[in-house]
Amino acid sequence: MNPKMKELRAKAMALPLQPGVYIMKNSRGDIIYIGKAKKLKNRVSQYFGSQNNHTEKVRRMVDNVDDFEYIITDSEFECLILECSLIKQHTPKYNILLKDDKGYSYIRVTDEEWRRLSYVLQKADDGARYIGPYKSSYYVKSSVEEANKIFGLPTCNRRFPEDFGRGRPCLNFHIKQCCAPCTGRVKLRDYNERVDAALEFLSGDSSRMMKELQDRMTAAAEALDFERAARYRDQIASMKKLRDKQKVVDIRLDELDVIAVAIEGNKGSATVLRFNESRLYDTENFIIDDVDDEVDFRSQFTLRYYTLRGEIPSHIALDGEIDDPENTEHWLSDKKGKRVYLTVPQRGVQKNLIDMCRKNAFEALGQQRGVTGRQLSVLDELKNLLGLDKLPEYIESYDISNLAGADNVAGMVVFENARPLKSAYRKFKIKSFSGQDDYGSMAEVLTRRLNEYKKAQEEGIDTGFGRLPDLILLDGGKGQVGAVLPVVASTGLDIPVFGMVKDDHHRTRAIVSDSGEIAIRPNRAVFTFVTNIQDEVHRYAIGFNRQQRKRVLGSTLEEIPGIGKKRAKELMRFFRTIRKISSATVEELEQAPGMTHPAAVSVYQYFHEEEGD
């Protein structure tokens, strides 16, 4: 804890109740954080009061504060402008900072007989021809990739004509994305025609280029050059396919930026999709460390991003709320020179774009963790649906299984990052009572599990039972949830508990809490995920129950004279059930592997002794 906490708090309590910017410094005098406040006294004093409500990042920052300064402003809007300016100037450690590595991109055409097309970020003095510069690296990259595919140009490392006939054509030839000059069968004249057409496609109007290709196809067909006509036909088809894929988004706006953020652990990801004339022309993603509050992250990212970018659109769609949206909108409008609108779409085309943008943000996070963006995205949907405080990366699910009250057992399955973690699965035998009581069984299992957590903590173990779940899902309804909540509450732990209920056809229907049901069918990804969890825990619990029954039945057979463990196992494998064994004749029993006549008689007599046989 900061030894100067009392001194700093006393200084903060003397601040005026006016808008302004505060500047936190460490013991070396370095600026480590810059913030703004509507009322300086109220905001700054919060840092040096109770630390219980602060995030981990804020606590670390406060521990390093040696002193602070402040600047009073005439309005909250002036606060925002001053804060942005100071952050850009000083780049404090604990503010969200974005590296402005957005450079220019070029289309590179090699200076050789068999020319190649590629995209690069910098010019080089290599004799190649460079077309550009372009601001959007996304646009250049995707355009060059599509041009190479449409006109069948090679993207491999082979050199021509040196490598003619030295190997088989690669996969791109077989999927009709390369003309395969490596085979030595492509004429240089035809190849250069493809390169020229690709360059014309990249630098001109695609509609005009398509009309020209159609004219060439017609001329080739009339000249009976059907092979060339077929090539033009394929290029036209590829261009039409590309144009269909790049259809105008019906957003009815000339300019639109879509911003979405994602948080997993202490890492944040922000993705920006930029549209002009209703077409996507650029996309950017940023990974930020030490992020723990979504609203603050989104707010700071929006300000930092447009501090770096000169092009501000007339409309910006966000995936959630930000701090001080009115002044942020005012600042953006002032920077652009005309009105800028900030919105949080709830439906329609823009909402669909927000969802796509958010999935891309999670995809970038997933690549950092080695999981897919789809997995993180479904956890985010589940978090929002259940109103959880953080992403449920570690989920435990429980189910009870018995047969008419006998062999009462439970199964626990674990999903980590939306995938089964089978090494963490656990089995429980119900010990505190006999008979059928699903509520009591569930309460006993969770009591034992949480007691194991306490033991593991005392021993310094943070794996297995030593790790707390972010979410508990019970295979059952409100009764099971009601039985478990007091158990969790008695430990003082804060673990969300929900049930998974099924319909009359034994299919997952909804998630239930102690206050009611939450429909999940409209959320397709969440519905599939929860169904998988419920099916898996049910399979695991009922499988353990069957193992227990087989073990008990096997023990029953071993009580018969002349029947050991091996013969009991062979009898069960041959007849499948005790009922079939008990109703079998001596001759039928002798057919089982390893059985002798005396052993068969002994088994028959065991099950028929009451009949006097």
Coordinates of C-alpha atoms in Angstrom, one line a residue:
M1 CA 0.0 0.0 0.0
N2 CA 1.2 3.5 -0.8
P3 CA 2.8 5.0 2.3
K4 CA 1.8 8.5 1.3
M5 CA -1.9 7.6 1.0
K6 CA -3.1 9.8 3.9
E7 CA -1.0 12.8 2.6
L8 CA -2.4 12.4 -0.9
R9 CA -5.9 12.0 0.3
A10 CA -5.7 15.2 2.4
K11 CA -4.4 17.0 -0.7
A12 CA -7.2 15.6 -2.8
M13 CA -9.9 16.7 -0.3
A14 CA -8.6 20.3 -0.7
L15 CA -9.3 20.3 -4.4
P16 CA -12.1 22.5 -5.8
L17 CA -15.4 21.1 -7.0
Q18 CA -14.7 22.3 -10.5
P19 CA -14.0 20.5 -13.8
G20 CA -10.3 19.9 -14.6
V21 CA -7.5 17.6 -15.5
Y22 CA -5.4 15.8 -12.9
I23 CA -1.8 14.5 -13.5
M24 CA -0.4 11.7 -11.4
K25 CA 3.4 11.4 -11.0
N26 CA 5.7 8.8 -9.5
S27 CA 8.7 9.4 -7.1
R28 CA 10.9 10.3 -10.1
G29 CA 8.5 12.9 -11.3
D30 CA 7.4 10.9 -14.3
I31 CA 3.8 11.3 -15.4
I32 CA 2.1 7.9 -15.0
Y33 CA -1.6 8.8 -15.5
I34 CA -3.7 11.7 -16.8
G35 CA -7.4 11.9 -16.2
K36 CA -10.3 14.4 -16.4
A37 CA -13.1 15.0 -13.9
K38 CA -16.3 17.0 -13.7
K39 CA -15.5 17.7 -10.1
L40 CA -11.8 17.3 -9.3
K41 CA -12.3 16.8 -5.5
N42 CA -14.8 14.0 -5.8
R43 CA -12.9 12.1 -8.5
V44 CA -9.3 12.4 -7.3
S45 CA -10.2 11.7 -3.6
Q46 CA -11.7 8.3 -4.8
Y47 CA -8.2 7.1 -5.7
F48 CA -6.8 7.6 -2.2
G49 CA -9.8 6.2 -0.3
S50 CA -10.9 2.6 0.1
Q51 CA -9.1 0.3 -2.5
N52 CA -11.8 -2.4 -2.4
N53 CA -13.8 -1.0 -5.3
H54 CA -10.7 -0.3 -7.5
T55 CA -9.6 -2.6 -10.3
E56 CA -6.2 -4.2 -10.2
K57 CA -4.8 -1.7 -12.7
V58 CA -6.0 1.3 -10.6
R59 CA -4.5 -0.2 -7.4
R60 CA -1.2 -0.6 -9.1
M61 CA -1.3 2.9 -10.4
V62 CA -2.2 4.4 -6.9
D63 CA 0.6 2.4 -5.3
N64 CA 3.1 4.3 -7.6
V65 CA 1.7 7.8 -7.1
D66 CA 4.0 10.1 -5.2
D67 CA 2.3 13.4 -6.1
F68 CA -0.3 14.9 -8.4
E69 CA -1.0 18.2 -10.1
Y70 CA -4.2 19.5 -11.6
I71 CA -5.4 22.1 -14.1
I72 CA -8.8 23.7 -13.7
T73 CA -10.8 24.3 -16.9
D74 CA -13.9 26.3 -17.6
S75 CA -16.0 23.4 -18.9
E76 CA -16.1 19.6 -19.2
F77 CA -15.5 20.0 -22.9
E78 CA -12.3 21.8 -22.3
C79 CA -11.3 19.0 -19.9
L80 CA -11.7 16.5 -22.7
I81 CA -9.6 18.5 -25.2
L82 CA -6.9 19.1 -22.6
E83 CA -6.8 15.5 -21.5
C84 CA -6.4 14.3 -25.1
S85 CA -3.7 16.8 -25.8
L86 CA -1.7 16.0 -22.6
I87 CA -2.0 12.2 -23.1
K88 CA -0.7 12.5 -26.7
Q89 CA 2.2 14.7 -25.5
H90 CA 3.3 12.6 -22.4
T91 CA 2.1 9.1 -23.2
P92 CA 1.6 8.1 -19.5
K93 CA 2.1 4.4 -18.6
Y94 CA -1.4 3.8 -17.2
N95 CA -3.4 5.4 -19.9
I96 CA -4.5 3.4 -22.9
L97 CA -2.0 4.2 -25.7
L98 CA -2.2 3.3 -29.3
K99 CA 0.9 2.9 -31.5
D100 CA 0.4 4.9 -34.7
D101 CA 2.1 2.4 -37.1
K102 CA -0.4 3.1 -39.8
G103 CA 1.8 3.7 -42.9
Y104 CA 1.2 3.8 -46.6
S105 CA 0.9 0.7 -48.8
Y106 CA 2.0 0.0 -52.3
I107 CA 1.3 -2.5 -55.1
R108 CA 4.7 -3.9 -56.2
V109 CA 5.3 -5.2 -59.8
T110 CA 8.6 -7.0 -60.1
D111 CA 11.1 -6.0 -62.8
E112 CA 11.5 -9.4 -64.5
E113 CA 10.4 -11.3 -67.6
W114 CA 7.7 -13.2 -65.7
R115 CA 6.3 -10.3 -63.5
R116 CA 4.8 -10.8 -60.1
L117 CA 2.2 -8.7 -58.2
S118 CA 2.4 -8.2 -54.4
Y119 CA 1.6 -5.6 -51.8
V120 CA 4.2 -4.0 -49.6
L121 CA 4.4 -1.3 -46.9
Q122 CA 7.5 0.4 -48.0
K123 CA 9.3 1.2 -51.3
A124 CA 12.7 -0.4 -51.9
D125 CA 15.4 0.5 -54.4
D126 CA 15.2 -2.8 -56.2
G127 CA 14.1 -1.8 -59.7
A128 CA 10.5 -2.9 -59.2
R129 CA 7.6 -0.7 -60.2
Y130 CA 5.5 0.6 -57.2
I131 CA 1.9 1.8 -57.6
G132 CA 0.6 4.0 -54.8
P133 CA 0.8 5.1 -52.1
Y134 CA -2.6 3.9 -50.6
K135 CA -3.6 4.8 -47.0
S136 CA -5.5 1.5 -46.4
S137 CA -3.3 -1.5 -46.2
Y138 CA -6.4 -3.7 -45.9
Y139 CA -7.7 -2.4 -49.2
V140 CA -4.3 -3.0 -51.0
K141 CA -3.8 -6.4 -49.5
S142 CA -7.3 -7.7 -50.3
S143 CA -7.2 -6.2 -53.8
V144 CA -3.9 -7.7 -54.7
E145 CA -4.9 -11.1 -53.4
E146 CA -8.1 -11.0 -55.3
A147 CA -6.4 -9.9 -58.5
N148 CA -3.9 -12.7 -58.3
K149 CA -6.8 -15.2 -57.9
I150 CA -9.0 -13.8 -60.6
F151 CA -6.3 -13.7 -63.3
G152 CA -4.5 -16.9 -62.1
L153 CA -1.2 -15.3 -61.2
P154 CA 1.4 -17.3 -59.1
T155 CA 2.0 -16.4 -55.5
C156 CA 4.6 -19.1 -54.8
N157 CA 8.4 -18.8 -54.5
R158 CA 9.2 -20.6 -57.7
R159 CA 11.3 -18.7 -60.3
F160 CA 10.6 -18.7 -64.0
P161 CA 11.8 -19.9 -66.3
E162 CA 14.4 -21.6 -64.1
D163 CA 11.9 -23.8 -62.3
F164 CA 9.9 -24.9 -65.4
G165 CA 9.0 -28.6 -65.1
R166 CA 10.8 -29.1 -61.8
G167 CA 7.8 -30.1 -59.8
R168 CA 4.1 -30.7 -59.8
P169 CA 1.7 -27.7 -59.8
C170 CA 0.6 -26.6 -56.4
L171 CA -3.0 -26.7 -55.0
N172 CA -3.8 -23.2 -56.4
F173 CA -3.6 -24.7 -60.0
H174 CA -6.1 -27.5 -59.1
I175 CA -8.6 -25.0 -57.6
K176 CA -8.2 -22.7 -60.6
Q177 CA -6.5 -19.9 -58.8
C178 CA -3.2 -20.1 -60.7
C179 CA -2.4 -20.7 -64.4
A180 CA 0.7 -22.7 -63.3
P181 CA 3.5 -21.3 -65.5
C182 CA 5.8 -23.7 -63.5
T183 CA 4.6 -26.5 -65.9
G184 CA 6.3 -24.7 -68.8
R185 CA 3.1 -24.8 -70.9
V186 CA 2.0 -21.2 -70.4
K187 CA 3.2 -18.8 -73.1
L188 CA 4.9 -15.6 -72.0
R189 CA 2.6 -13.5 -74.2
D190 CA -0.5 -15.0 -72.5
Y191 CA 1.0 -14.6 -69.0
N192 CA 1.8 -11.0 -69.6
E193 CA -1.7 -10.4 -70.8
R194 CA -2.9 -11.7 -67.5
V195 CA -0.6 -9.4 -65.6
D196 CA -1.7 -6.4 -67.6
A197 CA -5.3 -7.3 -67.0
A198 CA -4.7 -7.6 -63.3
L199 CA -3.0 -4.2 -63.2
E200 CA -5.9 -2.6 -65.1
F201 CA -8.3 -4.2 -62.7
L202 CA -6.4 -2.8 -59.7
S203 CA -6.1 0.7 -61.1
G204 CA -9.3 1.1 -63.1
D205 CA -13.1 0.6 -63.0
S206 CA -14.0 -3.1 -62.5
S207 CA -17.2 -2.6 -64.5
R208 CA -15.3 -1.3 -67.5
M209 CA -12.7 -4.1 -67.1
M210 CA -15.5 -6.7 -67.1
K211 CA -17.0 -5.3 -70.3
E212 CA -13.6 -5.4 -72.0
L213 CA -13.1 -9.1 -70.9
Q214 CA -16.6 -9.9 -72.3
D215 CA -15.6 -8.3 -75.7
R216 CA -12.4 -10.3 -75.7
M217 CA -14.3 -13.5 -74.9
T218 CA -16.7 -12.9 -77.8
A219 CA -13.8 -12.1 -80.2
A220 CA -11.9 -15.3 -79.1
A221 CA -15.0 -17.4 -79.6
E222 CA -15.7 -16.0 -83.1
A223 CA -12.0 -16.8 -83.9
L224 CA -12.6 -20.4 -82.7
D225 CA -10.0 -19.9 -80.0
F226 CA -12.2 -21.6 -77.4
E227 CA -9.4 -22.2 -74.9
R228 CA -8.7 -18.4 -74.7
A229 CA -12.5 -17.7 -74.6
A230 CA -12.9 -20.1 -71.7
R231 CA -10.1 -18.3 -69.8
Y232 CA -11.9 -15.0 -70.2
R233 CA -15.1 -16.6 -69.2
D234 CA -13.5 -17.8 -65.9
Q235 CA -12.0 -14.4 -65.2
I236 CA -15.4 -12.8 -65.7
A237 CA -17.0 -15.3 -63.4
S238 CA -14.4 -14.7 -60.7
M239 CA -14.9 -10.9 -61.0
K240 CA -18.7 -11.3 -60.6
K241 CA -18.1 -13.5 -57.6
L242 CA -15.9 -10.9 -56.0
R243 CA -18.4 -8.2 -56.8
D244 CA -21.1 -10.2 -55.2
K245 CA -19.0 -10.8 -52.1
Q246 CA -18.3 -7.0 -51.9
K247 CA -21.9 -5.9 -52.3
V248 CA -22.7 -2.5 -50.9
V249 CA -23.8 -2.7 -47.3
D250 CA -27.2 -1.1 -47.0
I251 CA -26.3 1.3 -44.2
R252 CA -27.7 4.4 -46.0
L253 CA -24.7 6.4 -44.9
D254 CA -21.8 7.8 -46.8
E255 CA -19.3 7.5 -43.9
L256 CA -19.4 5.1 -41.0
D257 CA -16.9 3.7 -38.5
V258 CA -17.9 0.6 -36.5
I259 CA -16.0 0.1 -33.2
A260 CA -16.2 -2.9 -30.9
V261 CA -14.0 -4.0 -28.0
A262 CA -13.4 -7.3 -26.3
I263 CA -11.8 -8.2 -23.0
E264 CA -10.4 -11.5 -21.8
G265 CA -8.4 -11.7 -18.7
N266 CA -6.4 -8.5 -18.5
K267 CA -6.1 -8.1 -22.3
G268 CA -8.3 -5.9 -24.4
S269 CA -8.9 -6.0 -28.2
A270 CA -10.4 -3.2 -30.2
T271 CA -11.5 -3.5 -33.8
V272 CA -12.5 -0.7 -36.2
L273 CA -14.3 -1.3 -39.5
R274 CA -14.3 1.7 -41.7
F275 CA -17.0 2.2 -44.4
N276 CA -17.0 4.8 -47.2
E277 CA -19.9 5.0 -49.7
S278 CA -21.3 2.0 -47.9
R279 CA -18.3 -0.2 -48.8
L280 CA -15.7 -1.5 -46.3
Y281 CA -12.4 0.1 -47.2
D282 CA -10.3 -0.5 -44.1
T283 CA -10.1 -2.5 -40.9
E284 CA -7.8 -2.1 -37.9
N285 CA -7.2 -4.1 -34.7
F286 CA -5.4 -3.1 -31.5
I287 CA -4.3 -5.4 -28.6
I288 CA -4.0 -3.5 -25.3
D289 CA -2.5 -4.9 -22.0
D290 CA -3.8 -4.1 -18.5
V291 CA -7.5 -3.7 -19.4
D292 CA -10.1 -4.5 -16.8
D293 CA -13.1 -2.2 -17.4
E294 CA -15.0 -2.4 -20.7
V295 CA -16.7 1.0 -20.6
D296 CA -13.4 2.8 -19.6
F297 CA -11.5 0.8 -22.3
R298 CA -14.1 1.7 -25.0
S299 CA -14.1 5.4 -23.9
Q300 CA -10.3 5.8 -23.9
F301 CA -9.8 3.8 -27.1
T302 CA -12.3 6.0 -29.0
L303 CA -10.5 9.2 -27.9
R304 CA -7.0 7.8 -28.6
Y305 CA -8.0 6.4 -32.0
Y306 CA -9.3 9.7 -33.3
T307 CA -6.4 11.6 -31.8
L308 CA -4.2 9.6 -34.2
R309 CA -6.5 9.4 -37.2
G310 CA -7.3 12.5 -39.2
E311 CA -10.2 11.0 -41.1
I312 CA -13.3 11.2 -38.9
P313 CA -16.6 9.9 -40.3
S314 CA -19.9 11.6 -39.9
H315 CA -21.3 8.5 -38.0
I316 CA -19.6 6.2 -35.5
A317 CA -21.3 3.1 -34.2
L318 CA -20.1 1.7 -30.9
D319 CA -20.8 -1.7 -29.3
G320 CA -21.6 -0.2 -25.9
E321 CA -21.7 2.9 -23.8
I322 CA -18.8 5.2 -23.2
D323 CA -18.1 7.8 -20.5
D324 CA -19.2 11.4 -21.3
P325 CA -20.7 10.7 -24.8
E326 CA -21.9 14.2 -25.3
N327 CA -18.5 15.9 -24.9
T328 CA -16.9 13.1 -26.9
E329 CA -19.3 13.7 -29.8
H330 CA -18.7 17.5 -29.4
W331 CA -14.9 17.0 -29.6
L332 CA -15.2 14.8 -32.7
S333 CA -17.5 17.3 -34.4
D334 CA -15.1 20.1 -33.6
K335 CA -12.1 18.1 -34.9
K336 CA -14.0 17.1 -38.1
G337 CA -15.5 20.6 -38.7
K338 CA -19.1 19.2 -39.0
R339 CA -21.5 17.2 -36.9
V340 CA -20.5 13.7 -35.9
Y341 CA -23.0 11.3 -34.5
L342 CA -22.1 8.6 -31.9
T343 CA -24.7 5.7 -31.6
V344 CA -25.0 2.4 -30.0
P345 CA -27.2 0.4 -32.5
Q346 CA -29.7 -2.1 -31.0
R347 CA -31.1 -3.6 -34.2
G348 CA -30.8 -3.5 -38.0
V349 CA -27.9 -3.5 -40.3
Q350 CA -25.6 -1.4 -38.0
K351 CA -26.3 -3.9 -35.2
N352 CA -25.2 -6.7 -37.5
L353 CA -22.0 -4.8 -38.3
I354 CA -21.4 -4.3 -34.6
D355 CA -21.7 -8.1 -34.0
M356 CA -19.3 -8.8 -36.9
C357 CA -16.9 -6.2 -35.5
R358 CA -17.0 -7.7 -32.0
K359 CA -16.4 -11.2 -33.3
N360 CA -13.3 -9.9 -35.1
A361 CA -12.1 -8.3 -31.8
F362 CA -12.5 -11.7 -30.0
E363 CA -10.8 -13.4 -32.9
A364 CA -7.7 -11.2 -32.4
L365 CA -7.8 -12.0 -28.7
G366 CA -8.2 -15.7 -29.4
Q367 CA -5.1 -15.7 -31.5
Q368 CA -3.2 -14.4 -28.5
R369 CA -4.4 -17.2 -26.3
G370 CA -4.5 -20.0 -28.8
V371 CA -8.3 -20.3 -28.9
T372 CA -10.7 -19.3 -31.6
G373 CA -12.6 -16.1 -31.7
R374 CA -15.8 -18.0 -32.0
Q375 CA -15.2 -19.7 -28.6
L376 CA -14.5 -16.3 -26.9
S377 CA -17.5 -14.8 -28.7
V378 CA -19.9 -17.4 -27.3
L379 CA -18.6 -16.8 -23.8
D380 CA -19.1 -13.1 -24.3
E381 CA -22.7 -13.7 -25.4
L382 CA -23.3 -16.0 -22.3
K383 CA -21.7 -13.3 -20.1
N384 CA -24.1 -10.7 -21.4
L385 CA -27.1 -13.0 -21.3
L386 CA -26.6 -13.9 -17.7
G387 CA -25.4 -10.5 -16.6
L388 CA -22.0 -11.7 -15.4
D389 CA -19.2 -9.4 -14.3
K390 CA -16.5 -11.2 -16.3
L391 CA -16.1 -13.7 -19.1
P392 CA -16.9 -17.3 -17.8
E393 CA -13.6 -18.8 -19.0
Y394 CA -13.8 -21.7 -16.4
I395 CA -17.3 -23.3 -16.1
E396 CA -18.2 -26.3 -13.9
S397 CA -21.4 -28.2 -14.5
Y398 CA -23.1 -30.8 -12.2
D399 CA -25.7 -33.6 -12.6
I400 CA -27.1 -36.2 -10.3
S401 CA -27.8 -39.8 -11.5
N402 CA -29.5 -42.7 -9.7
L403 CA -31.8 -45.7 -10.5
A404 CA -34.9 -45.5 -8.4
G405 CA -32.9 -44.0 -5.5
A406 CA -30.1 -46.6 -5.7
D407 CA -26.5 -46.0 -6.7
N408 CA -26.9 -42.2 -6.1
V409 CA -23.9 -40.5 -7.8
A410 CA -23.0 -37.2 -9.3
G411 CA -20.7 -36.0 -12.2
M412 CA -18.8 -32.8 -12.6
V413 CA -17.6 -31.6 -16.0
V414 CA -15.4 -28.6 -16.7
F415 CA -15.3 -26.3 -19.8
E416 CA -12.4 -24.0 -20.1
N417 CA -12.5 -21.4 -22.9
A418 CA -15.7 -23.1 -24.2
R419 CA -13.9 -26.4 -24.6
P420 CA -14.2 -29.6 -22.4
L421 CA -11.3 -29.9 -20.0
K422 CA -11.5 -33.7 -19.3
S423 CA -8.6 -33.7 -16.9
A424 CA -10.7 -31.7 -14.5
Y425 CA -13.8 -33.9 -14.6
R426 CA -14.7 -35.4 -11.2
K427 CA -17.1 -38.1 -9.9
F428 CA -18.9 -38.1 -6.6
K429 CA -20.7 -40.9 -4.6
I430 CA -23.6 -39.5 -2.5
K431 CA -22.7 -40.4 1.2
S432 CA -24.9 -38.4 3.5
F433 CA -28.1 -40.3 2.8
S434 CA -29.7 -43.1 0.8
G435 CA -32.7 -42.8 -1.5
Q436 CA -33.6 -40.3 -4.1
D437 CA -33.2 -36.6 -3.2
D438 CA -31.7 -34.6 -6.1
Y439 CA -31.8 -31.3 -4.1
G440 CA -30.0 -32.8 -1.2
S441 CA -27.6 -34.7 -3.4
M442 CA -26.7 -31.4 -5.3
A443 CA -26.2 -29.6 -2.0
E444 CA -23.9 -32.3 -0.7
V445 CA -21.8 -32.4 -3.9
L446 CA -21.2 -28.6 -3.9
T447 CA -20.4 -28.6 -0.2
R448 CA -17.8 -31.2 -0.7
R449 CA -16.4 -29.5 -3.8
L450 CA -16.0 -26.1 -2.0
N451 CA -14.5 -27.7 1.1
E452 CA -11.9 -29.2 -1.2
Y453 CA -11.2 -25.7 -2.5
K454 CA -10.5 -24.5 1.0
K455 CA -8.1 -27.4 1.6
A456 CA -6.3 -26.7 -1.7
Q457 CA -5.9 -23.1 -0.8
E458 CA -4.3 -24.0 2.6
E459 CA -1.9 -26.2 0.7
G460 CA -1.2 -23.5 -1.9
I461 CA -2.7 -25.5 -4.8
D462 CA -4.4 -23.6 -7.6
T463 CA -5.3 -26.3 -10.0
G464 CA -8.1 -28.9 -9.9
F465 CA -10.3 -28.2 -6.9
G466 CA -7.9 -25.4 -6.1
R467 CA -9.4 -23.3 -8.9
L468 CA -12.7 -21.6 -8.5
P469 CA -15.2 -21.6 -11.5
D470 CA -16.4 -18.4 -13.0
L471 CA -19.8 -20.0 -13.4
I472 CA -21.6 -23.1 -12.1
L473 CA -24.3 -24.7 -14.3
L474 CA -26.6 -27.3 -12.7
D475 CA -28.5 -29.9 -14.7
G476 CA -31.9 -29.0 -13.2
G477 CA -34.3 -26.2 -12.5
K478 CA -35.1 -23.7 -9.8
G479 CA -35.1 -26.4 -7.0
Q480 CA -31.5 -27.4 -7.7
V481 CA -30.4 -23.8 -7.9
G482 CA -32.2 -23.0 -4.6
A483 CA -30.5 -25.9 -2.9
V484 CA -27.0 -24.8 -4.0
L485 CA -27.1 -21.1 -3.5
P486 CA -27.1 -21.3 0.4
V487 CA -24.1 -23.6 0.2
V488 CA -22.1 -21.1 -2.0
A489 CA -23.2 -18.2 0.2
S490 CA -22.1 -19.9 3.4
T491 CA -18.5 -20.1 2.1
G492 CA -18.4 -16.3 1.4
L493 CA -17.5 -17.0 -2.2
D494 CA -19.1 -15.1 -5.1
I495 CA -19.8 -17.7 -7.8
P496 CA -22.8 -17.3 -10.2
V497 CA -25.1 -20.4 -10.1
F498 CA -27.7 -21.2 -12.8
G499 CA -29.7 -24.2 -13.8
M500 CA -30.2 -25.8 -17.2
V501 CA -33.8 -26.9 -17.8
K502 CA -35.1 -29.3 -20.5
D503 CA -38.4 -29.5 -22.3
D504 CA -40.7 -32.6 -22.5
H505 CA -38.5 -34.1 -25.1
H506 CA -35.5 -33.9 -22.9
R507 CA -33.9 -31.1 -24.9
T508 CA -32.3 -28.0 -23.5
R509 CA -35.0 -25.2 -23.2
A510 CA -33.7 -22.4 -21.0
I511 CA -31.3 -21.3 -18.3
V512 CA -32.9 -20.7 -14.9
S513 CA -31.9 -18.6 -11.9
D514 CA -33.4 -18.3 -8.5
S515 CA -35.6 -15.5 -9.9
G516 CA -36.8 -17.0 -13.1
E517 CA -36.0 -18.4 -16.5
I518 CA -33.8 -16.9 -19.2
A519 CA -34.6 -17.9 -22.8
I520 CA -31.6 -19.0 -24.8
R521 CA -33.1 -20.3 -28.1
P522 CA -32.9 -16.9 -29.9
N523 CA -29.1 -16.8 -29.1
R524 CA -28.1 -19.7 -31.4
A525 CA -24.5 -19.8 -30.4
V526 CA -25.2 -19.8 -26.7
F527 CA -28.0 -22.3 -27.1
T528 CA -25.7 -24.8 -28.8
F529 CA -23.0 -24.2 -26.2
V530 CA -25.3 -24.7 -23.2
T531 CA -26.9 -27.8 -24.9
N532 CA -23.4 -29.3 -25.3
I533 CA -22.6 -28.7 -21.6
Q534 CA -25.9 -30.2 -20.5
D535 CA -25.5 -33.3 -22.7
E536 CA -21.9 -33.8 -21.6
V537 CA -22.6 -33.6 -17.9
H538 CA -25.6 -35.9 -18.3
R539 CA -23.5 -38.4 -20.2
Y540 CA -20.7 -38.3 -17.7
A541 CA -23.0 -38.7 -14.6
I542 CA -25.1 -41.5 -16.1
G543 CA -22.0 -43.3 -17.2
F544 CA -20.6 -43.3 -13.7
N545 CA -24.0 -44.6 -12.4
R546 CA -23.8 -47.5 -14.8
Q547 CA -20.3 -48.3 -13.8
Q548 CA -21.5 -48.4 -10.2
R549 CA -24.3 -50.8 -11.0
K550 CA -22.1 -53.1 -13.0
R551 CA -19.6 -53.1 -10.1
V552 CA -22.4 -54.1 -7.6
L553 CA -23.8 -56.7 -9.9
G554 CA -20.3 -58.2 -10.5
S555 CA -19.9 -58.4 -6.7
T556 CA -23.2 -60.3 -6.4
L557 CA -22.0 -63.0 -8.8
E558 CA -18.7 -63.3 -7.0
E559 CA -20.7 -64.4 -3.9
I560 CA -21.6 -67.7 -5.7
P561 CA -19.3 -70.7 -4.9
G562 CA -17.0 -71.4 -7.8
I563 CA -17.5 -68.0 -9.4
G564 CA -14.5 -65.6 -9.2
K565 CA -13.9 -62.2 -10.5
K566 CA -12.9 -63.5 -14.0
R567 CA -15.9 -65.8 -14.4
A568 CA -18.3 -63.1 -13.1
K569 CA -16.9 -60.7 -15.7
E570 CA -17.3 -63.2 -18.5
L571 CA -20.9 -64.0 -17.5
M572 CA -21.9 -60.4 -17.5
R573 CA -20.2 -59.9 -20.9
F574 CA -22.0 -63.0 -22.3
F575 CA -25.5 -62.5 -20.9
R576 CA -25.3 -58.6 -20.5
T577 CA -27.8 -58.5 -17.5
I578 CA -28.3 -60.3 -14.2
R579 CA -31.9 -61.0 -15.2
K580 CA -30.8 -63.1 -18.2
I581 CA -28.2 -65.0 -16.0
S582 CA -30.8 -65.8 -13.4
S583 CA -33.3 -67.1 -16.0
A584 CA -30.7 -69.2 -18.0
T585 CA -30.7 -73.0 -17.9
V586 CA -27.6 -75.0 -16.9
E587 CA -26.9 -75.8 -20.5
E588 CA -27.1 -72.1 -21.5
L589 CA -24.8 -71.1 -18.6
E590 CA -22.2 -73.6 -19.8
Q591 CA -22.0 -71.8 -23.1
A592 CA -20.4 -68.7 -21.5
P593 CA -16.6 -68.6 -21.8
G594 CA -14.7 -70.2 -18.9
M595 CA -17.7 -71.9 -17.5
T596 CA -17.7 -75.6 -16.4
H597 CA -20.6 -77.8 -15.7
P598 CA -20.2 -77.6 -11.8
A599 CA -19.8 -73.8 -12.0
A600 CA -23.0 -73.6 -14.2
V601 CA -24.9 -75.8 -11.7
S602 CA -23.7 -73.6 -8.8
V603 CA -25.0 -70.4 -10.6
Y604 CA -28.3 -72.1 -11.5
Q605 CA -28.8 -73.2 -7.9
Y606 CA -28.0 -69.8 -6.5
F607 CA -30.9 -68.2 -8.4
H608 CA -33.3 -71.1 -8.1
E609 CA -32.8 -72.3 -4.5
E610 CA -36.2 -71.0 -3.4
E611 CA -37.8 -73.3 -6.0
G612 CA -36.3 -76.4 -4.4
D613 CA -34.5 -77.5 -7.6

